[in-house]
Coordinates of C-alpha atoms in Angstrom, one line a residue:
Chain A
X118 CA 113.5 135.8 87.3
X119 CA 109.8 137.4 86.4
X120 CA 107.9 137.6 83.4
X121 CA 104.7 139.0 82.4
X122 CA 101.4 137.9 81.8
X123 CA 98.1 139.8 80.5
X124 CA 95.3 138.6 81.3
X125 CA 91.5 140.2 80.8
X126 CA 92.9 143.7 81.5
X127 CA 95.2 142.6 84.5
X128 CA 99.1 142.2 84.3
X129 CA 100.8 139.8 86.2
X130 CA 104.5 139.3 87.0
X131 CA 105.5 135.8 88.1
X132 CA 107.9 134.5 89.5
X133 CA 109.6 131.4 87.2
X134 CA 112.5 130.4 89.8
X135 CA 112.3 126.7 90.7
X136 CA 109.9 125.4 87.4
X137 CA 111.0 124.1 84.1
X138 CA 108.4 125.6 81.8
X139 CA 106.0 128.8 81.8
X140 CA 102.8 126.4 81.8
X141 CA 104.2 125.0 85.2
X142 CA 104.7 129.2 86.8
X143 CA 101.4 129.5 85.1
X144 CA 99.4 126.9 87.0
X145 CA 101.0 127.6 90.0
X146 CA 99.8 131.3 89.6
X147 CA 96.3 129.8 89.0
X148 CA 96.3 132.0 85.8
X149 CA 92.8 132.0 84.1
X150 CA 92.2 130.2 81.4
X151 CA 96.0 127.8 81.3
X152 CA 94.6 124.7 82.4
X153 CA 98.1 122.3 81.2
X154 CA 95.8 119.1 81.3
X155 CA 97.8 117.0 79.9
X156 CA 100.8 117.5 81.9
X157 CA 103.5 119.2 79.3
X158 CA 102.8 116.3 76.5
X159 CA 101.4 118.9 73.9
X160 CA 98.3 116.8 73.2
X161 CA 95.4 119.3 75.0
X162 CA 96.5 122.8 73.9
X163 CA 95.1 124.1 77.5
X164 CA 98.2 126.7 77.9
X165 CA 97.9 128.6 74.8
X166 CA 99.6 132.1 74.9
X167 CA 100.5 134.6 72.4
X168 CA 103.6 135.6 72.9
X169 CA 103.8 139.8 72.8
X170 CA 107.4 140.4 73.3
X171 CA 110.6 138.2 73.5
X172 CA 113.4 139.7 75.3
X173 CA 116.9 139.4 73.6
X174 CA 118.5 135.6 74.1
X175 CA 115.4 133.8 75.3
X176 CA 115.0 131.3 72.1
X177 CA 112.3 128.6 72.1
X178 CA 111.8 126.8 68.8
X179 CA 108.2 125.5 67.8
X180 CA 108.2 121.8 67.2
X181 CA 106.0 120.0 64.5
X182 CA 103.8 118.8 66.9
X183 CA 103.1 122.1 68.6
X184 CA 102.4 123.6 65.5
X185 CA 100.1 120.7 64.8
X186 CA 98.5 121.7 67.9
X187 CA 98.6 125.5 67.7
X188 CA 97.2 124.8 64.3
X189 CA 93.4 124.0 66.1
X190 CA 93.5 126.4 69.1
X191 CA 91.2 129.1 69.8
X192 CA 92.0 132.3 69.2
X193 CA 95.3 131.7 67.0
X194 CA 97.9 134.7 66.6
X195 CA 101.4 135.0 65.2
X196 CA 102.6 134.5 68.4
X197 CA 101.3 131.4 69.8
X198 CA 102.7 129.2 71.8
X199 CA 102.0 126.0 74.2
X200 CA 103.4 127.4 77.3
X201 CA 104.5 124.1 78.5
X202 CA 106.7 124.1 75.7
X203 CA 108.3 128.0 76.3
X204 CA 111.2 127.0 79.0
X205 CA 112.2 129.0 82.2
X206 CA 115.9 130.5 81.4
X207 CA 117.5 133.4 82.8
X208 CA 116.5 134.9 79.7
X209 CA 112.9 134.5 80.5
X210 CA 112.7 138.3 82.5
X211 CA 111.2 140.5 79.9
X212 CA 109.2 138.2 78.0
X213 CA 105.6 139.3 77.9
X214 CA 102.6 137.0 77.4
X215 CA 98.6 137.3 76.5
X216 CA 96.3 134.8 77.5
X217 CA 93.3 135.0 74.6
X218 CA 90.8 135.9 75.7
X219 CA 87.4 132.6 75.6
X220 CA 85.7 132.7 72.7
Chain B
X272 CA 78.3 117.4 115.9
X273 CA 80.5 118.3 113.1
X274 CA 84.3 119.1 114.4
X275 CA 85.1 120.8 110.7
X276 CA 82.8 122.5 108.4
X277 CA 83.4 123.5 104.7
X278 CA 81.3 124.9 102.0
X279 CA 82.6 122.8 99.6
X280 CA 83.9 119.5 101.1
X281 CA 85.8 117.5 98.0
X282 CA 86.7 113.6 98.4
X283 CA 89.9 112.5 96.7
X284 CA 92.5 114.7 95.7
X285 CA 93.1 113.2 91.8
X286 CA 92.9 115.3 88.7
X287 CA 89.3 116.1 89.6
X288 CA 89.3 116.7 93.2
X289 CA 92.0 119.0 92.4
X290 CA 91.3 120.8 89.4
X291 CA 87.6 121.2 91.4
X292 CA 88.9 122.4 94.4
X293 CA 91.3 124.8 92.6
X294 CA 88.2 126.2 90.5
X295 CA 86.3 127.0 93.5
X296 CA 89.1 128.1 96.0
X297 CA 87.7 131.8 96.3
X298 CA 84.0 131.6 95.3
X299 CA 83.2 128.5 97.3
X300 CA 81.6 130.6 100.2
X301 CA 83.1 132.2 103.8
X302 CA 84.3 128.4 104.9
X303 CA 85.9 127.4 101.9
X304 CA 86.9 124.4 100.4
X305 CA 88.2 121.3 101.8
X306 CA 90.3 118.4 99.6
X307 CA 90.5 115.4 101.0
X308 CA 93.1 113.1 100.0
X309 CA 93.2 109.6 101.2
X310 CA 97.0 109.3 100.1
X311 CA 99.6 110.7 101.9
X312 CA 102.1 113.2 100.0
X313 CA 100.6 116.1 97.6
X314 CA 98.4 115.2 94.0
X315 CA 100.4 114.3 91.6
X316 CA 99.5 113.3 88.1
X317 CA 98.9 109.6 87.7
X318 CA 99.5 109.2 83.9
X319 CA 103.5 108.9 84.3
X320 CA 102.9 106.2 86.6
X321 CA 102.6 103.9 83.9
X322 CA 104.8 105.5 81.8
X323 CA 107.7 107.6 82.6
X324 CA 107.8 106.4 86.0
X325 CA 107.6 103.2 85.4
X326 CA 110.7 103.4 83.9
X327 CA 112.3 105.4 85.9
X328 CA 114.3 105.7 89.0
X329 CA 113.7 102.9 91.4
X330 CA 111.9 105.7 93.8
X331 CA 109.6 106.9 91.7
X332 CA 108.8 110.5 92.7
X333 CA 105.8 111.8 91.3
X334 CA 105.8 115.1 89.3
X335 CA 103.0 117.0 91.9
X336 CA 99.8 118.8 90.5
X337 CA 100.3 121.5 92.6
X338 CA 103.7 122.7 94.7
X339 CA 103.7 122.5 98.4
X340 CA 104.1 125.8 98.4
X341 CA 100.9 126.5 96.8
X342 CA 98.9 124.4 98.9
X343 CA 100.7 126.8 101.8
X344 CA 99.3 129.7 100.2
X345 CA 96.0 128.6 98.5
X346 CA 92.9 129.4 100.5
X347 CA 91.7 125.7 99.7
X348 CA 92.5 123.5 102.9
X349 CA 94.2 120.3 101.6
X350 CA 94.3 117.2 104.1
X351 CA 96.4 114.5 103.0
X352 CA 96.0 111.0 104.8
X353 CA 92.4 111.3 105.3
X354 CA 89.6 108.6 103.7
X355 CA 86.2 109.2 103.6
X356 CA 84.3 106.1 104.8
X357 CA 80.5 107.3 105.2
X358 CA 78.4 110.1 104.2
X359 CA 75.2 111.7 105.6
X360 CA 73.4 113.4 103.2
X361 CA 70.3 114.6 105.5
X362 CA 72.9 115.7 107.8
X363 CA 75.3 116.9 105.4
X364 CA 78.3 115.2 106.6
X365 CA 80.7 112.9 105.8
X366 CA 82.8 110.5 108.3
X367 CA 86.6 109.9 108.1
X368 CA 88.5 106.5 108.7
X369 CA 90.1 108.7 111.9
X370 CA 86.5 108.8 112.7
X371 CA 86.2 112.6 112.3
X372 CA 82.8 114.1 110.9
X373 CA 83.0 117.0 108.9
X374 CA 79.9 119.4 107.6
X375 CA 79.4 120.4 103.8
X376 CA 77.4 122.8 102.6
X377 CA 77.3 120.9 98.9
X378 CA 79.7 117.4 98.9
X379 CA 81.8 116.8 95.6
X380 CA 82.8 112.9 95.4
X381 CA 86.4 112.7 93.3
X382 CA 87.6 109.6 94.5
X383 CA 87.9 107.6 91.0
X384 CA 88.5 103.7 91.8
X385 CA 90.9 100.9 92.7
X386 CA 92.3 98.6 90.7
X387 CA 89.7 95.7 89.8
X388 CA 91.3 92.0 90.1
X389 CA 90.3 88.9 88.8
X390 CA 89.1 87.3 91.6
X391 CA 91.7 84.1 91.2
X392 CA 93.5 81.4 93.3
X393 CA 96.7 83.4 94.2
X394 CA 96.2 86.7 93.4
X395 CA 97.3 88.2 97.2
X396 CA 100.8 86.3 96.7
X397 CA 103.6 88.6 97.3
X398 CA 104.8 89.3 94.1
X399 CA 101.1 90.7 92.1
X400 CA 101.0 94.1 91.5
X401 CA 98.8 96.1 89.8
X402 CA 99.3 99.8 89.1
X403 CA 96.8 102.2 90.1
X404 CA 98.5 104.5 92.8
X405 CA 102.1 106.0 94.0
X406 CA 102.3 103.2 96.6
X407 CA 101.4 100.5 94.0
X408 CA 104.2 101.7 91.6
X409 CA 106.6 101.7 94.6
X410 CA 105.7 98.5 95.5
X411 CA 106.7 96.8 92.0
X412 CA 109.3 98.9 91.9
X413 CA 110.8 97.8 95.1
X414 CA 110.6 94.4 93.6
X415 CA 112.5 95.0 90.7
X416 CA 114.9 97.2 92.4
X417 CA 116.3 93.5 93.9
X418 CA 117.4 92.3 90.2
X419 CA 116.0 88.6 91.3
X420 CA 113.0 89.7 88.8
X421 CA 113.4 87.9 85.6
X422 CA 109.9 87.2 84.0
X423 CA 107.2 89.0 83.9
X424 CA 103.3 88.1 83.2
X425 CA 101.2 91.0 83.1
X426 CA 97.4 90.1 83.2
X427 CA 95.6 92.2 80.8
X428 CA 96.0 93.8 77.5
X429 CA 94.1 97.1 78.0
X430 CA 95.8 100.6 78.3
X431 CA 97.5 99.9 82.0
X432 CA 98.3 96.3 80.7
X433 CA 100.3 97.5 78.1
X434 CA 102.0 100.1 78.9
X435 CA 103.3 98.1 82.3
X436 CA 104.4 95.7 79.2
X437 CA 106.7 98.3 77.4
X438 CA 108.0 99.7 80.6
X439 CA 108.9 96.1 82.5
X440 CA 110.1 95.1 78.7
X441 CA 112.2 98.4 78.8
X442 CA 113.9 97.5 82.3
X443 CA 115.0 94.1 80.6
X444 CA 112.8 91.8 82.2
X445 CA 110.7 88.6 79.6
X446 CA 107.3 89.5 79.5
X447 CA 104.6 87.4 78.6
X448 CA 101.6 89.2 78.4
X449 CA 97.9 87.1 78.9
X450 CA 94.9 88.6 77.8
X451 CA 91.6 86.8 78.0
X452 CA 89.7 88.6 74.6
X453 CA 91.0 87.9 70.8
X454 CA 92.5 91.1 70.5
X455 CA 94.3 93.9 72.4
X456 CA 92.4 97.2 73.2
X457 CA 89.3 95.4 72.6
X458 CA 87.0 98.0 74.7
X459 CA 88.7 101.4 73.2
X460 CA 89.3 100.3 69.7
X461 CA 88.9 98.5 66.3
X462 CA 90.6 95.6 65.2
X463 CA 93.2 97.4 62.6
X464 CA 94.5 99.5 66.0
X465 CA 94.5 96.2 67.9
X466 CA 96.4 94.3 65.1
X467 CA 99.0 97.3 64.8
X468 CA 99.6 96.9 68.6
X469 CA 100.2 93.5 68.9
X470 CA 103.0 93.6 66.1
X471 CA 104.6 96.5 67.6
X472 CA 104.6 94.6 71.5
X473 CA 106.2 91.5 69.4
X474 CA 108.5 93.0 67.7
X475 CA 110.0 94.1 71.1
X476 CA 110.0 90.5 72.4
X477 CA 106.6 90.6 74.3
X478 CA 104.9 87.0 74.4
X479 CA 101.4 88.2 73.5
X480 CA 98.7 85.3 74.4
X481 CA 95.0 86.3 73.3
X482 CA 92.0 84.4 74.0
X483 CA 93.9 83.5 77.1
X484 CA 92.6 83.2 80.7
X485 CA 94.1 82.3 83.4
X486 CA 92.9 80.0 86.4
X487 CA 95.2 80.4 89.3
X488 CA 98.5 81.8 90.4
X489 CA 101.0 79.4 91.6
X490 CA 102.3 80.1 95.1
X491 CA 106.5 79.7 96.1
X492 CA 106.3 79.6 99.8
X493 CA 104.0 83.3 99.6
X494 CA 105.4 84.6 96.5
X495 CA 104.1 84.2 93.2
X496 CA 106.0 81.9 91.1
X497 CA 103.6 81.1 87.9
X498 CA 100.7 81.5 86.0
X499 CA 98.5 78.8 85.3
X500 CA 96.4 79.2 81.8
X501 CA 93.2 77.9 81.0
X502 CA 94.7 75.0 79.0
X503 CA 96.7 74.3 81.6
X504 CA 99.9 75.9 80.6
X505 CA 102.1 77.2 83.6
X506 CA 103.8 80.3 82.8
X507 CA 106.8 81.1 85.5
X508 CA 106.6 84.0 86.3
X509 CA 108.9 86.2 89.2
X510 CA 106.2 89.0 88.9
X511 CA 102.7 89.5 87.9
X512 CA 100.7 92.7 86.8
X513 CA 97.3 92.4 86.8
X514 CA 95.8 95.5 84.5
X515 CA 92.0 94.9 84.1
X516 CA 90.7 97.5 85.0
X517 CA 89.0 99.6 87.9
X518 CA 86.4 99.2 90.3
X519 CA 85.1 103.0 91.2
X520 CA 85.4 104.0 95.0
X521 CA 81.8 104.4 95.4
X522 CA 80.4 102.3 98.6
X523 CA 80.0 105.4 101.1
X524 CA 77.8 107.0 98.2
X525 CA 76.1 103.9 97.8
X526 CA 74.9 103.3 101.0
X527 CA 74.0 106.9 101.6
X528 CA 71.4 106.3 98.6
X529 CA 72.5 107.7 95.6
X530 CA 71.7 106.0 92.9
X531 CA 74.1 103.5 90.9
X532 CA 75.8 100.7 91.6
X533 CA 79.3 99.0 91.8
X534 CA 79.8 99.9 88.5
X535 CA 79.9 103.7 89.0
X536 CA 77.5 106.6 90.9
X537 CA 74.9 108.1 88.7
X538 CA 75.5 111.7 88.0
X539 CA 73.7 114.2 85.3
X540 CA 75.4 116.7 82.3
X541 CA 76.0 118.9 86.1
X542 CA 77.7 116.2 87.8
X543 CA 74.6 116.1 90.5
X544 CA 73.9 112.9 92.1
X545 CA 70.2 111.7 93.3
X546 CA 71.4 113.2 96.6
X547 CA 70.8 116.9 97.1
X548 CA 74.2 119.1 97.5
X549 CA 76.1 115.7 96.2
X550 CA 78.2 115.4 92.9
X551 CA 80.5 113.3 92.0
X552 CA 83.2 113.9 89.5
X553 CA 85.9 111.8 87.2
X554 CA 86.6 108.7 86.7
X555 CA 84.4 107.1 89.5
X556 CA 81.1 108.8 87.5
X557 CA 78.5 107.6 85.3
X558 CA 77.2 110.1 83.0
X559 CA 74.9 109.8 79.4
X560 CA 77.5 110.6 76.9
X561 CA 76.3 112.3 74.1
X562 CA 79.4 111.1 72.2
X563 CA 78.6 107.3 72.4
X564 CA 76.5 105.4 69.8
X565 CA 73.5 105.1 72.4
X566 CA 74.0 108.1 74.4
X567 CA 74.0 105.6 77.3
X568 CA 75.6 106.5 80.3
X569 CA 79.0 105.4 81.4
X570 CA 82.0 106.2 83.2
X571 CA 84.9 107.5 81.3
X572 CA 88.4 107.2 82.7
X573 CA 91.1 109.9 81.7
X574 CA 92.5 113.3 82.8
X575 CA 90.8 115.1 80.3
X576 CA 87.2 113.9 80.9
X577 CA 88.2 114.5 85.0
X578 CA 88.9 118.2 83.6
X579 CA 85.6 118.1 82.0
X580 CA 83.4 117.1 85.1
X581 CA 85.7 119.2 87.7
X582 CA 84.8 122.2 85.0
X583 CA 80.9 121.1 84.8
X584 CA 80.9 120.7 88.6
X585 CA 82.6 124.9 89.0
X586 CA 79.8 125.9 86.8
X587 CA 77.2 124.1 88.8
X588 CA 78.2 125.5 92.2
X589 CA 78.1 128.6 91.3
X590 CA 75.5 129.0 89.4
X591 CA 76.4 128.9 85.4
X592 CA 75.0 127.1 83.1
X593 CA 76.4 123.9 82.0
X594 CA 79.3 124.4 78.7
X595 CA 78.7 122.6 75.2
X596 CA 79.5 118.9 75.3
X597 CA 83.0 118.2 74.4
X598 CA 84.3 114.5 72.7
X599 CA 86.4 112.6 75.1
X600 CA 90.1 111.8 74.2
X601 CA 92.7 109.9 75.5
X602 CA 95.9 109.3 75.3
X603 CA 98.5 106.5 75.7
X604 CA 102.2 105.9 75.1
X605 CA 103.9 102.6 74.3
X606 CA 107.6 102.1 73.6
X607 CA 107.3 106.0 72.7
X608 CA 104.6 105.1 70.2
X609 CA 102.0 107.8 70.7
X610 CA 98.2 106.6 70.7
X611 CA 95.6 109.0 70.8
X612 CA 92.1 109.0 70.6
X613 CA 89.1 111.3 70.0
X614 CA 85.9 110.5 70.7
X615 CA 84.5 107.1 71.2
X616 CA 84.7 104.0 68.2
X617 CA 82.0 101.6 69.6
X618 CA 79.0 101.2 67.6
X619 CA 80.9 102.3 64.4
X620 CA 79.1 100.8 61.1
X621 CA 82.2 102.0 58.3
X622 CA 86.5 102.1 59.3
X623 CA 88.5 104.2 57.0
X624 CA 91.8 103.5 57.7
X625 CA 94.1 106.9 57.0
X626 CA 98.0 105.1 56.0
X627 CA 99.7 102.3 56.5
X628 CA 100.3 100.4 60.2
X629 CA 103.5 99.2 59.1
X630 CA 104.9 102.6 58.6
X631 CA 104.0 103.2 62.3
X632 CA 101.9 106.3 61.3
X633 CA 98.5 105.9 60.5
X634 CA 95.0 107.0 61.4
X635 CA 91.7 104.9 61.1
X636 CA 88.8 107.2 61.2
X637 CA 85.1 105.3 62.8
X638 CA 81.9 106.4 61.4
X639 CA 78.7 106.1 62.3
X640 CA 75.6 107.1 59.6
X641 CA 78.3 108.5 57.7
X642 CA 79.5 111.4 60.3
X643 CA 83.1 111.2 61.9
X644 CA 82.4 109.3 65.9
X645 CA 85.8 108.6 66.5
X646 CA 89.5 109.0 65.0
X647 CA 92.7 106.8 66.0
X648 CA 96.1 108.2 65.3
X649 CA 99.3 106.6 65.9
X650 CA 102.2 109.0 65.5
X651 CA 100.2 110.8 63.3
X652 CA 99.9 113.9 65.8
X653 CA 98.2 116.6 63.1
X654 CA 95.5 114.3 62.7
X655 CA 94.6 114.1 66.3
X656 CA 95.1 117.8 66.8
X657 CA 92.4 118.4 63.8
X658 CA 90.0 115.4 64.4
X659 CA 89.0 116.8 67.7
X660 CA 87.0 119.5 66.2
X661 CA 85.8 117.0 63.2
X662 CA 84.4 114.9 65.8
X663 CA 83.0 117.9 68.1
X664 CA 81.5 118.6 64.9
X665 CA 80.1 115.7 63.8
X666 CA 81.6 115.8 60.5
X667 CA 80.6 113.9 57.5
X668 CA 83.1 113.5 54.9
X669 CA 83.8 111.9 51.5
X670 CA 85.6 108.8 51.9
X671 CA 88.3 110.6 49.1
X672 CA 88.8 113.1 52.1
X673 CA 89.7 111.0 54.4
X674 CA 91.3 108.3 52.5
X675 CA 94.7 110.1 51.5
X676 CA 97.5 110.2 54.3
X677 CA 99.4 112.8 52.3
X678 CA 96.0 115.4 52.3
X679 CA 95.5 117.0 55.8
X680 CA 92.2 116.3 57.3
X681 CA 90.3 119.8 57.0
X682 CA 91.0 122.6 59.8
X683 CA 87.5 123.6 62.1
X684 CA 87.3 126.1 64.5
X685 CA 86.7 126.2 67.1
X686 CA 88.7 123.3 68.2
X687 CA 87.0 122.5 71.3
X688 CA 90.2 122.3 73.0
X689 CA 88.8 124.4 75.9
X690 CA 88.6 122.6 79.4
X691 CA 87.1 125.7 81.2

């Protein structure tokens, strides 16, 4: 159950077997730049991704308080998310994420 | 003679330690980094201990920072089990309570604090708790797990004090909750914040006593069994809580020389101490914080200023320049009431309050010479997420602008979200 993450010119495939969200693979993965302060409770913003591709079946819905949050990230795209709120389902192979790059 | 030698040698394995250690774990130098934990099982985040643990199952088990199975691959060395009890700085080591001494090239102290007690009559009766650890939580959980646990007093009526009240009122036990100033909150917030919170813990049945102190505890045999009040009022009580705070863990620095006191270790906007190749990091450091009315320094207790010092002390150990200051915020959850906090209210001179309290979503904003210093929200999470960079920026707006609930505060970027 991988997914892909780009990060300053490097691709990385993690592994998401045995963790509830994409923040969680991501800190585990020591991924530059996803900090996930605050511990999955959408107030810190510290796992923003754009999301570049979502395989078929893999749904996530944006909650007001994530787009509250997304609203006053760096770097905002279409397809940002708060990793910590993108779960890990079998769907998840496939789906391909940027970290922005720091401002 | 040193039996273990590290580059980077990090006491206390709490959000700091960690998130330090984790920073540095392949540019520290050829020996590496060393986190030493003086609990036993892996870091884990302490927030939930009040909260979602609280309430819980009767064992809590903490959600961990890092897998075991990353601390099995990471090239940082994590000890468990192991307290630091002296330090050498002209030496450049520190001493464990196994009586071990280990080398560092530059020492990083992350070891944040124990709970501070009141110093009363009673207070080691079986039967008072306070909260500050996995083994404290256990403790009162253990108690409670019996079902003789009826009544409550929790001593207190800061951040910890309150939420141990919603989460003891949430297992179904009376709660009477004592605190000693007129209002709630009194150190983190304003009197409309306070006000709001004291309705919300009495509308869930908690007996909230301010301008209370209490004298003694009463003893049963060698559990506690009451609470005896200034005026003399007993309060029975099966179990007590005392939240007032936290003494940082300190005394090792101390008596190596660095400078500060029992109220925190002296550090600058890098984290150093007055020791060479010291720093110290999180909750147990005293910093001048550009954010406050003075700029005095103080210590500031919450993940995300641990973040910020973990992230000041990377850049300072190898070699970058320190980032852009950042406005503190914190965070706290109450019968699933979320309170959270930019930057710091005291010294405000103007409140603008954004809503009403007794919708259970409002704002007050805290100025000082006109410019935004601090903003509470309660359920009012778009607010927070835009006042951070309001704050950061020191913003000065019309009162019209800040007055209407139903107009959005204005959108800044950047948002100064940005721990690293």
């Amino acid at each position: 159950m991988t997914f892909t993450v780009e990060e300053t010119g490097r691709e990385l495939v993690l592994d998401a077997s045995g963790h509830a969200t994409l923040m969680q693979v991501a800190v585990e993965a020591d991924v530059p730049g996803i900090v996930g302060e605050c511990g999955g409770e959408m107030t810190c913003g510290t796992c923003h991704v754009h999301v570049e591709s979502t395989p078929a079946g893999y749904t996530a819905a944006r909650s007001h308080d994530e787009e509250d949050m997304l609203e006053v990230v760096d770097a905002p795209a279409p397809g940002s998310r708060l990793a910590c709120q993108l779960p890990v389902t079998p769907a998840v192979a496939g789906l391909r994420l940027r970290v922005p790059a720091p401002s | 003679m040193s039996t273990h030698r590290a580059d980077v040698v990090v006491v206390g394995a709490g959000h700091a330690g960690v998130q330090l250690a984790v920073a540095l774990a392949t540019s520290a130098g050829p020996r590496g980094v060393l986190l030493l934990g003086a609990e036993s099982g892996l870091p884990y985040e302490r927030p939930p201990l009040t909260k979602k643990l609280l309430v819980g199952s009767d064992q809590p088990v903490p959600v961990p920072l890092r897998s075991a199975a990353y601390w099995d691959r990471s090239p940082v060395t994590l000890r468990t089990g192991t307290r630091v009890v002296s330090v050498d700085p002209d030496a450049r080591t520190v001493g464990t309570d196994a009586g071990e001494t280990i080398g560092y090239r530059d020492l990083v102290w992350a070891t944040g604090g124990r709970a501070a007690r009141c110093g009363l009559p009673g207070e080691d009766l079986r039967g008072v708790h306070s909260i500050r650890d996995l083994a404290d939580l256990t403790a009162l959980r253990r108690q409670l797990a019996g079902g003789a646990a009826a009544r409550a007093v929790v001593v207190g009526g800061g951040y910890v004090g309150l939420e141990v009240a919603a989460g003891l009122r949430q297992l179904g036990l009376a709660v009477t909750l004592v605190e000693v100033a007129p209002r709630l909150l009194a150190r983190v917030t304003g009197t409309v914040v306070s006000a709001a919170f004291t309705a919300l813990h009495r509308r869930r049945g908690v007996d909230v006593r301010l301008g209370t102190a209490v004298t003694r505890l009463r003893a049963d045999g060698d559990r506690v069994a009451g609470v005896v009040l200034a005026d003399g009022t007993e309060l029975a009580a099966d179990v007590v809580v005392v939240g007032v705070g936290m003494r940082p863990e300190v005394d090792a620095l101390l008596a190596a020389g660095a400078r500060g006191d029992t109220g925190g270790v002296d550090v600058d906007e890098q984290c150093r101490t007055s020791l060479p190749g010291v720093l110290a990091v999180g909750d147990c450091a005293r910093q001048a914080n550009p954010w406050s009315a003075t700029g005095a320094a103080m210590r500031v207790e919450s993940v995300h200023n641990a973040g910020l010092h973990a992230a000041a002390a990377a850049r300072a150990l190898t070699g970058r320049l320190p980032a852009g200051p950042v406005p503190p915020r914190f965070w706290s959850t109450q019968y699933g009431v979320e309170l959270r906090t930019v930057g710091l209210s005291a010294g405000d001179d103007e409140q603008v309050l954004r809503g009403d309290p007794a919708t259970g979503s409002f704002s007050v904003a805290y100025l000082r010479g006109g410019r935004l210093a601090a903003l509470d929200t309660v359920d009012r999470p778009r607010d927070f997420a835009r006042g951070q960079a309001l704050v950061a920026a020191a913003w000065q707006p019309t009162r019209a602008e800040l007055i209407d609930p139903d107009t959005d505060l204005p959108r800044l970027q950047p948002a100064g979200t940005s721990v690293t």
